[in-house]
């Protein structure tokens, strides 16, 4: 042992062993880490409980940095951790947005169809306020439309929030005006410091104002809000005042510093619909069932009547339409009687009813009854049919209709002319038949003469039919005949205007 | 965006409302409608939103309503250049302002410069300038110096 060691031994005695141990302990990193860990948590706890922010301040930065780094490196992990916290509120926010949109749409549609809806439309035209907005106002119990967080000192809006589609205002002017009113009240009524403006009423809008030491919160409400809202306003203002104490104290007109306060105020922008929405709605819905059924019944009856009327009307008019086109029938009235379609007017018995056509329109022969006066129709179609029946037309003769007239035309055998002459001439004189191009067949005339009078010598035979505008076709015959035969010849051809005889008496 | 509250103060009928309206809405009216209480207008000047408090004028019956001044970043002292008495009362009004809100930035408008019976001489103007105020001879009617007046007060509030 050196002298120095001895001296040391004398001065600090046995402590030297402890000293060495201490030295070793400091030099040993592992040991030191263990030591710090032992005291660290209690040191932090102590600092926190003594309300000193030193350690919090110094920890803030590394903790934030660490957190950022951790999240960046393992975003999935953190997303999963945060999911249970975030998801419900996100879901709630979305469903709230959707349901409020649905309410708006429903309300709008509902009111668009009523008388009230019409008057709202008019109101909307008059005031320029959108229809949907007016419709919503009608059904709102209340709605918080505007929120102004106002600096008590300058009267300036530190931040403002507005409900969707609430009429927009100049927030700064409004805020300033609130605080001006506040000053005015304060000066004019010069009561104690604590008395302040708390309520304003303009039309159906209420303004509720809650005051803090250096900030106030003004809330523009349409309709009647529950009293409990005022407490919520106070709570929100208190929260802003604690969280933004510094910003409020140092307010210099910079609204950007209060962006964070918006999330605190946002939930106050609330609205509630009128009661009939929920509880009383069912009761109210029961009532109108009677009237609705009744009107449905009336509507159905009316519809049936209209359809039926239309249907029968259309059957009658169908019948009339086709009868009007049918020759030989004059249908003056077509009516319904005793389940039948009754035709009144004039009817030629020969008329051919177009049953087949009517059938295709669902009208059977048995559906129609004719209550008509029988007539002989002079309509060309009818005449034609009648004449065709009457005269069995020989070859070379035709009967046809042209321009509303009936023509009997052609070279007719003498015998046929003879047997029908009276009728034909009667019809011609009645102007029912045009015979201007009817002539006697020369051959048959010659045959007729020769058959009876052997000695007759026919010199010439000419037909007038070739000349234009002849009233009728005439065959001129020149012949030589004995006087006795002549008399018989004339008598036998008398009354037949189609044959003219000139004779040289032998 | 920064917002600044500025107050228009002065005797009644000197043209506080006229100056404000000329600047904000570019309108002027010969008809005199006295302001009751305060009228607030806002206007954007570059990056600053100016909230102008057009305060009712002072007369023998009602002193200037000092509580409207609270929080003002600047003050426009307005006088009527055709009525010397309104110019003289500027000092008195200024002391009211200072008492209430302290030494805020301030500009002076000697208004109605378009009128014939102008009665402010240069000595008076110099004495106002000596107090450190910027003095503008304005006309709300013609718009002369109105822009400069308001731009100046904005500039001063930013210093
Ligand atoms: N010729 C002229 N008339 C002015 C001018 N400025 C204001 N006036 C007129 O002066 C009258 C008063 O103007 P205001 O702007 O109402 O005055 P004020 O200071 O607001 O008055 P109070 O609100 O009562 O304090 C009005 O009839 C204005 O038309 C100006 O520059 N020239
Ligand atoms: Mg005025």
XYZ file of C-alpha atoms and ligand atoms in Angstrom:
698
model
C 0.000 0.000 0.000
C 1.482 3.286 -1.073
C 1.550 6.291 1.152
C -1.165 7.929 -0.881
C -3.448 4.970 -0.485
C -2.780 5.018 3.178
C -3.698 8.663 3.397
C -6.869 8.004 1.483
C -7.669 5.161 3.797
C -7.279 7.486 6.770
C -9.499 10.215 5.273
C -12.403 8.319 3.728
C -11.992 5.028 5.486
C -14.068 2.119 4.176
C -15.954 4.343 1.788
C -13.333 3.705 -0.810
C -14.931 0.372 -1.617
C -18.267 2.084 -2.151
C -16.555 4.648 -4.333
C -15.133 1.994 -6.568
C -18.489 0.329 -6.741
C -20.085 3.657 -7.672
C -17.499 4.245 -10.319
C -18.122 0.837 -11.762
C -21.803 1.454 -11.740
C -21.468 4.659 -13.733
C -19.171 3.112 -16.213
C -21.449 0.138 -16.666
C -23.990 1.263 -19.314
C -26.289 -1.595 -18.671
C -26.477 -0.808 -15.018
C -27.034 2.861 -15.685
C -29.942 2.177 -18.058
C -31.519 0.053 -15.382
C -31.108 2.861 -12.859
C -32.708 5.533 -15.061
C -35.620 3.282 -15.890
C -36.213 2.803 -12.207
C -36.703 6.490 -11.540
C -38.061 7.782 -14.856
C -41.723 6.932 -14.441
C -41.904 8.248 -10.911
C -40.084 11.400 -11.996
C -42.686 12.049 -14.726
C -45.504 11.354 -12.314
C -44.077 13.748 -9.825
C -43.656 16.493 -12.394
C -47.213 16.074 -13.623
C -48.719 16.158 -10.164
C -46.787 19.269 -9.270
C -48.444 20.990 -12.276
C -45.124 21.944 -13.765
C -45.107 21.655 -17.506
C -41.360 21.342 -17.987
C -41.244 17.657 -18.623
C -44.433 17.719 -20.696
C -42.990 20.436 -22.860
C -39.722 18.648 -23.379
C -41.432 15.336 -24.067
C -43.939 16.766 -26.485
C -41.577 17.018 -29.404
C -39.988 13.578 -29.256
C -43.315 11.938 -28.573
C -44.949 13.690 -31.499
C -42.058 12.837 -33.780
C -42.048 9.264 -32.628
C -45.761 8.937 -33.118
C -45.561 10.371 -36.600
C -42.777 8.024 -37.519
C -44.579 5.043 -36.087
C -47.800 5.805 -37.900
C -45.972 6.353 -41.132
C -44.136 3.080 -40.915
C -47.148 1.050 -39.861
C -50.267 2.847 -41.027
C -52.321 -0.337 -41.214
C -51.628 -1.166 -37.584
C -52.724 2.247 -36.398
C -55.747 2.317 -38.627
C -56.871 -0.869 -36.961
C -56.269 0.541 -33.510
C -58.182 3.705 -34.307
C -60.966 1.989 -36.196
C -63.224 1.308 -33.222
C -62.921 4.940 -32.214
C -63.372 6.554 -35.592
C -65.800 4.287 -37.392
C -68.907 4.913 -35.289
C -68.606 8.664 -35.517
C -67.930 8.568 -39.235
C -70.911 6.298 -39.687
C -73.052 8.574 -37.600
C -72.003 11.633 -39.526
C -72.766 9.995 -42.852
C -76.127 8.601 -41.826
C -77.084 11.929 -40.328
C -76.240 13.695 -43.552
C -78.217 11.180 -45.587
C -81.236 11.224 -43.330
C -81.408 14.965 -43.242
C -81.211 14.990 -46.994
C -84.020 12.429 -47.179
C -86.157 14.502 -44.871
C -85.615 17.504 -47.086
C -86.525 15.587 -50.201
C -89.600 13.992 -48.637
C -90.818 17.243 -47.258
C -90.368 18.954 -50.533
C -92.174 16.293 -52.493
C -94.947 16.126 -49.944
C -95.585 19.793 -49.937
C -95.192 20.155 -53.662
C -98.500 18.432 -54.214
C -100.715 20.277 -51.777
C -102.488 23.591 -51.832
C -100.000 24.782 -49.292
C -97.295 23.791 -51.732
C -98.792 26.009 -54.388
C -98.940 28.962 -52.073
C -95.329 28.307 -51.147
C -94.400 28.323 -54.813
C -96.018 31.688 -55.138
C -94.239 32.875 -52.026
C -90.967 31.634 -53.445
C -91.537 33.561 -56.664
C -92.408 36.643 -54.685
C -89.510 36.614 -52.263
C -86.846 34.913 -54.305
C -86.173 32.449 -51.482
C -85.769 28.972 -52.947
C -88.872 26.809 -52.753
C -87.155 23.970 -50.919
C -85.996 26.398 -48.274
C -89.514 27.736 -47.713
C -90.923 24.235 -47.582
C -88.354 23.288 -44.989
C -89.108 26.352 -42.889
C -92.763 25.358 -42.770
C -91.968 22.064 -41.212
C -89.139 23.107 -38.959
C -89.604 23.405 -35.270
C -86.377 25.264 -35.133
C -83.104 25.459 -36.906
C -79.880 27.038 -35.796
C -78.922 28.944 -38.910
C -75.927 31.032 -37.944
C -73.339 30.991 -35.198
C -71.033 33.890 -34.531
C -68.128 33.665 -32.176
C -67.527 37.331 -31.491
C -64.629 39.084 -29.903
C -66.178 41.066 -27.082
C -63.608 43.786 -27.538
C -63.608 44.610 -31.249
C -66.979 43.153 -32.090
C -65.356 41.172 -34.851
C -66.280 37.648 -35.822
C -63.542 35.298 -34.764
C -65.321 32.515 -36.585
C -68.775 31.984 -38.012
C -70.749 28.921 -39.034
C -73.824 28.692 -41.172
C -76.366 25.959 -41.724
C -76.534 24.654 -45.263
C -78.622 26.870 -47.504
C -79.369 29.364 -44.747
C -79.395 32.844 -46.204
C -75.881 34.161 -46.171
C -75.096 37.401 -44.441
C -72.021 39.566 -44.030
C -70.771 37.863 -40.889
C -68.471 40.680 -39.900
C -71.138 43.326 -40.212
C -73.606 41.161 -38.303
C -71.103 40.411 -35.566
C -70.162 44.062 -35.268
C -73.807 44.995 -35.098
C -74.401 42.505 -32.284
C -71.620 43.991 -30.299
C -72.791 47.522 -31.134
C -76.216 46.634 -29.831
C -74.500 45.208 -26.802
C -72.622 48.477 -26.245
C -75.744 50.480 -26.859
C -77.669 48.519 -24.265
C -74.816 48.768 -21.876
C -74.609 52.540 -22.228
C -78.288 53.317 -22.488
C -79.530 51.278 -19.590
C -76.263 51.644 -17.708
C -77.175 48.895 -15.309
C -74.526 46.779 -13.670
C -71.716 45.136 -15.624
C -73.359 41.737 -15.587
C -76.490 42.743 -17.453
C -76.093 41.942 -21.102
C -77.988 41.364 -24.262
C -79.183 37.773 -24.279
C -82.147 37.696 -26.644
C -83.171 39.386 -29.817
C -86.243 38.667 -31.889
C -86.609 39.571 -35.537
C -89.672 38.124 -37.239
C -89.507 34.381 -36.766
C -85.818 34.521 -36.090
C -84.434 34.591 -32.581
C -80.956 35.590 -31.652
C -79.543 34.067 -28.515
C -76.360 35.518 -27.163
C -74.187 33.987 -24.469
C -71.293 35.888 -22.996
C -67.867 34.981 -21.797
C -65.248 37.319 -20.415
C -63.851 38.359 -23.766
C -65.862 36.439 -26.281
C -69.515 36.011 -26.939
C -71.437 33.493 -28.963
C -74.440 34.703 -30.922
C -76.763 32.160 -32.366
C -79.414 32.939 -34.947
C -82.313 30.517 -34.657
C -85.326 30.215 -36.875
C -88.320 29.037 -34.889
C -88.527 28.031 -31.258
C -85.505 26.255 -29.852
C -85.612 24.324 -26.590
C -84.324 26.131 -23.520
C -81.659 23.476 -23.117
C -79.907 24.840 -26.175
C -78.812 27.886 -24.216
C -76.874 25.728 -21.802
C -75.221 24.014 -24.728
C -74.231 27.385 -26.100
C -72.609 28.209 -22.783
C -70.811 24.873 -22.690
C -69.503 25.323 -26.210
C -68.356 28.863 -25.500
C -66.596 27.717 -22.336
C -64.846 24.992 -24.259
C -63.663 27.453 -26.894
C -62.544 29.840 -24.201
C -60.411 27.232 -22.491
C -58.970 25.745 -25.661
C -58.293 29.080 -27.321
C -57.566 31.232 -24.291
C -54.369 32.628 -25.778
C -55.797 33.229 -29.226
C -58.744 35.125 -27.761
C -56.538 37.211 -25.481
C -54.255 38.152 -28.328
C -56.926 38.467 -30.980
C -55.673 40.729 -33.756
C -58.316 40.185 -36.369
C -56.825 36.973 -37.692
C -59.712 34.539 -38.078
C -57.450 31.712 -39.214
C -56.409 31.033 -35.639
C -59.935 29.953 -34.779
C -60.376 27.287 -37.410
C -60.009 24.712 -34.653
C -62.958 26.176 -32.759
C -65.294 25.305 -35.585
C -65.406 21.643 -34.687
C -66.554 22.581 -31.206
C -69.327 24.796 -32.528
C -70.408 22.635 -35.451
C -72.738 20.354 -33.431
C -74.743 23.404 -32.409
C -75.946 23.938 -35.965
C -78.930 21.752 -35.291
C -82.472 21.566 -36.424
C -85.585 19.765 -35.347
C -88.689 19.059 -37.324
C -92.200 19.657 -36.129
C -93.831 17.007 -33.961
C -96.418 15.714 -36.425
C -93.414 14.045 -37.907
C -93.353 11.291 -35.341
C -95.914 10.730 -32.624
C -98.989 12.480 -33.922
C -98.392 11.447 -37.447
C -100.040 8.072 -37.111
C -103.156 9.580 -35.600
C -103.346 12.087 -38.348
C -102.840 9.464 -40.971
C -105.859 7.448 -39.815
C -108.261 10.248 -40.452
C -107.824 10.854 -44.120
C -108.447 7.170 -45.019
C -112.233 7.776 -45.203
C -112.070 10.743 -47.527
C -109.374 9.066 -49.551
C -111.445 5.907 -50.031
C -114.441 8.006 -50.879
C -112.618 10.008 -53.452
C -111.067 6.847 -54.838
C -114.574 5.403 -55.176
C -115.856 8.483 -56.908
C -112.869 8.434 -59.143
C -113.410 4.772 -60.041
C -117.095 5.400 -60.763
C -116.264 8.349 -62.912
C -113.645 6.389 -64.768
C -116.086 3.550 -65.380
C -118.700 5.990 -66.617
C -116.297 7.675 -68.919
C -114.942 4.410 -70.270
C -118.398 2.957 -70.685
C -119.737 6.091 -72.257
C -116.817 6.219 -74.586
C -117.182 2.559 -75.425
C -120.890 2.679 -76.221
C -120.531 5.981 -77.914
C -117.856 4.525 -80.081
C -120.057 1.470 -80.903
C -122.902 3.714 -81.988
C -120.651 5.897 -84.028
C -119.054 2.869 -85.630
C -122.448 1.591 -86.725
C -123.476 4.984 -88.008
C -120.226 5.425 -89.814
C -120.551 2.228 -91.777
C -124.288 2.607 -92.436
C -123.687 6.073 -93.813
C -121.414 4.493 -96.361
C -123.943 1.819 -97.237
C -126.161 2.564 -100.251
C -129.851 2.321 -99.616
C -129.719 3.361 -96.016
C -130.197 6.743 -94.431
C -129.448 6.382 -90.752
C -130.825 9.512 -89.112
C -130.288 8.273 -85.561
C -128.348 5.423 -84.101
C -129.228 4.982 -80.448
C -128.999 2.559 -77.589
C -132.227 0.981 -76.584
C -132.838 -2.047 -74.479
C -129.290 -3.277 -74.956
C -129.519 -3.049 -78.721
C -128.250 -0.637 -81.257
C -131.291 0.838 -82.871
C -131.090 2.462 -86.272
C -133.741 4.990 -87.174
C -134.203 6.431 -90.647
C -134.889 5.079 -94.118
C -133.907 1.715 -95.495
C -134.220 0.111 -98.893
C -135.058 -3.589 -98.417
C -132.469 -4.393 -101.001
C -129.733 -2.610 -99.157
C -126.864 -4.832 -98.181
C -125.832 -4.262 -94.572
C -122.053 -4.597 -94.050
C -122.391 -7.074 -91.216
C -119.017 -8.551 -91.872
C -117.236 -5.269 -91.356
C -119.264 -4.513 -88.238
C -118.424 -7.946 -86.922
C -114.771 -7.101 -86.991
C -115.596 -4.192 -84.669
C -117.280 -6.545 -82.248
C -120.812 -5.720 -83.362
C -122.945 -8.721 -84.266
C -125.927 -8.773 -86.577
C -128.156 -9.542 -83.616
C -126.964 -6.391 -81.841
C -128.590 -4.184 -84.423
C -132.262 -3.516 -84.871
C -133.591 -1.468 -87.754
C -136.490 0.756 -86.919
C -136.576 2.219 -90.402
C -139.122 3.277 -92.945
C -138.786 1.056 -96.028
C -138.052 3.050 -99.156
C -136.925 2.468 -102.655
C -133.631 4.109 -102.905
C -132.642 5.850 -106.113
C -129.017 5.778 -105.208
C -127.155 4.609 -108.324
C -125.664 1.628 -106.550
C -129.101 0.437 -105.549
C -130.561 1.124 -108.992
C -127.763 -0.727 -110.637
C -128.286 -3.745 -108.436
C -131.994 -3.581 -108.993
C -131.734 -3.279 -112.808
C -129.180 -6.019 -113.013
C -131.678 -8.240 -111.242
C -134.592 -7.086 -113.306
C -133.188 -7.325 -116.801
C -131.493 -10.551 -117.588
C -128.920 -8.893 -119.743
C -128.178 -10.515 -123.084
C -124.661 -10.648 -124.396
C -123.535 -7.418 -125.933
C -125.490 -5.282 -123.489
C -124.028 -3.884 -120.350
C -125.349 -1.994 -117.403
C -122.960 0.225 -115.516
C -122.662 3.211 -113.308
C -120.700 6.249 -114.285
C -120.639 9.671 -112.634
C -123.672 8.863 -110.563
C -125.703 7.785 -113.566
C -126.697 4.336 -114.819
C -126.067 3.455 -118.394
C -127.681 0.681 -120.419
C -125.471 0.284 -123.409
C -124.755 -1.956 -126.328
C -126.408 -3.685 -129.307
C -129.384 -5.459 -127.890
C -131.242 -8.312 -129.604
C -134.504 -7.169 -131.087
C -136.544 -9.681 -129.098
C -135.086 -8.580 -125.785
C -135.743 -4.951 -126.619
C -139.276 -5.764 -127.517
C -140.075 -7.564 -124.303
C -138.430 -4.917 -122.066
C -139.180 -1.795 -124.043
C -141.894 -0.380 -121.795
C -139.831 -0.671 -118.694
C -136.711 0.660 -120.345
C -138.467 3.626 -121.849
C -140.186 4.413 -118.569
C -136.925 4.361 -116.727
C -135.327 6.502 -119.395
C -138.061 9.076 -119.228
C -137.703 9.088 -115.436
C -134.012 9.799 -116.024
C -133.134 6.747 -113.984
C -131.487 5.140 -116.960
C -129.402 6.539 -119.748
C -130.022 4.689 -122.999
C -128.347 7.032 -125.418
C -125.935 4.317 -126.446
C -128.396 1.475 -126.535
C -129.232 0.226 -129.985
C -130.889 -2.666 -131.680
C -128.676 -5.393 -132.981
C -128.975 -5.152 -136.778
C -128.580 -8.847 -137.203
C -131.462 -9.643 -134.909
C -133.684 -7.030 -136.600
C -132.956 -8.515 -139.980
C -133.660 -11.979 -138.641
C -136.931 -10.865 -137.155
C -138.078 -9.319 -140.447
C -137.039 -12.251 -142.525
C -138.674 -14.736 -140.221
C -142.038 -13.194 -140.730
C -142.047 -11.663 -144.138
C -140.336 -13.819 -146.779
C -140.800 -11.424 -149.690
C -139.380 -8.411 -147.989
C -136.273 -7.139 -149.590
C -134.090 -5.060 -147.375
C -132.333 -2.404 -149.355
C -130.237 -0.794 -146.669
C -129.808 -0.718 -142.950
C -127.934 2.093 -141.122
C -127.448 2.667 -137.478
C -127.537 6.156 -135.981
C -125.552 5.026 -133.045
C -122.333 6.120 -134.652
C -123.452 9.738 -134.738
C -122.609 11.768 -131.685
C -125.178 13.138 -129.260
C -127.874 10.825 -130.397
C -130.669 10.513 -127.924
C -130.823 6.843 -128.632
C -129.550 4.393 -131.148
C -131.899 3.958 -134.120
C -131.595 1.453 -136.969
C -132.939 2.909 -140.177
C -134.207 0.284 -142.596
C -135.136 0.799 -146.189
C -137.042 -2.026 -147.709
C -139.383 -3.008 -150.463
C -142.580 -4.596 -149.368
C -146.122 -5.299 -150.486
C -148.795 -3.037 -149.093
C -150.344 -5.838 -147.120
C -147.068 -6.810 -145.563
C -146.234 -3.199 -144.855
C -149.218 -2.762 -142.577
C -148.370 -5.852 -140.596
C -144.704 -4.856 -140.510
C -145.428 -1.409 -139.151
C -147.716 -2.746 -136.507
C -145.232 -5.320 -135.390
C -142.405 -2.759 -135.086
C -144.565 -0.014 -133.691
C -143.485 1.253 -130.282
C -139.953 0.100 -130.750
C -138.087 3.358 -131.083
C -134.804 1.711 -131.890
C -135.976 0.641 -135.332
C -137.232 2.983 -138.072
C -138.677 1.560 -141.276
C -138.992 3.249 -144.649
C -140.732 1.167 -147.247
C -141.264 1.220 -150.966
C -144.642 -0.285 -151.511
C -144.662 -2.687 -154.392
C -57.237 37.270 -43.747
C -56.855 39.973 -41.161
C -59.814 42.031 -39.990
C -59.553 45.534 -38.585
C -62.127 47.642 -36.841
C -62.005 51.324 -37.715
C -64.252 54.056 -36.277
C -65.486 57.192 -37.996
C -65.795 59.966 -35.417
C -66.581 63.669 -35.545
C -69.283 66.253 -35.061
C -72.703 65.627 -36.545
C -73.253 66.275 -40.244
C -69.575 66.535 -41.126
C -69.885 63.679 -43.635
C -68.829 60.502 -41.797
C -71.582 58.480 -43.377
C -71.032 60.132 -46.757
C -67.310 59.285 -46.735
C -67.990 55.689 -45.730
C -70.690 55.197 -48.348
C -68.573 56.789 -51.026
C -65.724 54.472 -50.226
C -67.703 51.264 -49.667
C -70.533 51.597 -52.176
C -69.351 54.503 -54.342
C -72.564 56.442 -53.758
C -73.243 59.968 -52.538
C -76.473 61.667 -51.593
C -77.189 65.323 -50.883
C -79.932 64.360 -48.456
C -78.882 64.406 -44.871
C -80.002 61.409 -42.886
C -78.466 61.577 -39.472
C -76.997 58.356 -38.153
C -78.526 56.976 -35.014
C -76.251 54.832 -32.884
C -73.892 53.228 -35.313
C -73.909 51.891 -38.850
C -71.531 49.091 -39.783
C -70.062 48.393 -43.184
C -67.343 46.074 -44.297
C -64.942 46.421 -47.176
C -61.954 44.514 -48.429
C -58.692 46.386 -48.901
C -56.042 44.104 -50.298
C -55.510 41.417 -47.663
C -57.400 43.249 -44.946
C -61.089 43.266 -44.236
C -62.024 46.630 -42.856
C -65.019 46.741 -40.527
C -66.047 50.370 -40.504
C -68.093 51.649 -37.566
C -69.812 54.802 -38.704
C -70.701 56.319 -35.367
C -73.406 58.912 -34.834
C -71.978 62.417 -34.678
C -71.489 64.367 -31.541
C -73.707 67.298 -30.786
C -74.627 69.403 -27.803
C -77.195 66.849 -26.684
C -75.314 63.599 -27.040
C -71.611 63.188 -26.453
C -69.762 60.710 -28.643
C -70.715 57.192 -27.706
C -67.363 56.028 -26.429
C -68.199 52.375 -25.939
C -68.462 51.927 -29.712
C -64.764 52.751 -29.856
C -63.676 49.708 -27.875
C -61.497 47.412 -29.902
C -60.896 49.848 -32.720
C -57.581 49.381 -34.505
C -57.753 52.895 -35.881
C -59.821 56.049 -35.938
C -60.824 58.459 -38.700
C -61.419 61.925 -37.253
C -63.783 63.780 -39.555
C -64.413 67.521 -39.632
C -66.390 69.776 -41.964
C -63.988 72.178 -43.718
C -66.759 74.734 -44.054
C -67.494 74.817 -40.349
C -64.457 75.831 -38.320
C -66.083 74.779 -35.089
C -66.084 71.125 -36.199
C -62.334 71.341 -36.869
C -61.668 72.862 -33.506
C -63.599 70.147 -31.707
C -61.307 67.476 -33.177
C -58.943 67.884 -30.218
C -61.693 67.317 -27.758
C -62.951 64.253 -29.569
C -59.425 62.883 -29.769
C -59.009 63.119 -26.023
C -62.233 61.169 -25.577
C -60.875 58.504 -27.902
C -57.527 58.347 -26.155
C -59.166 58.101 -22.792
C -61.243 55.159 -23.904
C -58.883 53.137 -26.093
C -55.484 54.777 -25.909
C -53.177 56.055 -28.640
C -54.577 54.220 -31.673
C -53.528 55.071 -35.232
C -55.482 58.028 -36.523
C -56.095 60.052 -39.699
C -57.936 63.345 -40.117
C -60.438 64.126 -42.897
C -61.298 67.753 -43.548
C -64.392 67.057 -45.611
C -66.534 68.927 -48.139
C -63.480 70.245 -49.996
C -65.686 70.788 -53.019
C -67.633 73.607 -51.355
C -66.928 77.341 -51.882
C -67.070 78.472 -48.272
C -63.964 76.516 -47.245
C -62.573 78.150 -44.120
C -59.587 76.096 -43.053
C -56.280 77.894 -43.548
C -52.872 76.301 -43.862
C -51.847 77.233 -40.311
C -54.679 75.159 -38.939
C -53.758 72.226 -41.149
C -50.092 72.509 -40.144
C -51.029 72.510 -36.471
C -52.949 69.271 -37.027
C -49.998 67.717 -38.866
C -47.722 68.756 -35.999
C -49.665 66.425 -33.767
C -48.511 63.563 -35.965
C -51.740 63.094 -37.865
C -52.119 62.603 -41.578
C -54.542 65.225 -42.801
C -56.661 64.748 -45.953
C -58.808 67.382 -47.601
C -61.614 65.137 -48.820
C -64.833 65.425 -50.724
C -67.386 62.685 -50.356
C -69.256 64.302 -53.206
C -66.451 64.200 -55.770
C -64.612 61.296 -54.178
C -61.434 63.352 -53.858
C -58.878 61.812 -51.464
C -61.440 59.332 -50.139
C -59.472 56.286 -51.249
C -56.235 57.705 -49.894
C -57.878 58.417 -46.556
C -59.001 54.842 -46.005
C -55.875 53.273 -47.417
C -53.806 55.381 -45.085
C -55.681 54.292 -41.987
C -55.397 50.630 -43.009
C -51.691 51.080 -43.557
C -51.286 52.701 -40.160
C -53.180 49.974 -38.328
C -50.758 47.447 -39.737
C -47.661 49.180 -38.416
N -70.972 69.171 -50.882
C -70.680 68.182 -50.056
N -71.607 67.754 -49.199
C -71.310 66.754 -48.358
C -70.057 66.107 -48.380
N -70.050 65.141 -47.444
C -71.275 65.147 -46.861
N -72.040 66.123 -47.409
C -73.408 66.439 -47.037
O -73.444 66.727 -45.677
C -74.623 66.223 -45.067
C -74.263 65.343 -43.891
O -73.582 64.210 -44.323
P -73.517 62.853 -43.485
O -72.534 61.997 -44.167
O -74.852 62.317 -43.249
O -72.921 63.334 -42.136
P -72.599 62.508 -40.826
O -71.306 62.952 -40.305
O -72.748 61.067 -41.077
O -73.743 62.981 -39.861
P -74.309 62.278 -38.549
O -74.567 60.851 -38.933
O -75.550 62.992 -38.208
O -73.268 62.396 -37.531
C -75.379 65.490 -46.149
O -76.405 66.298 -46.643
C -74.339 65.265 -47.222
O -74.915 65.288 -48.489
C -69.070 66.607 -49.317
O -67.939 66.129 -49.415
N -69.435 67.648 -50.105
Mg -73.853 59.628 -40.280
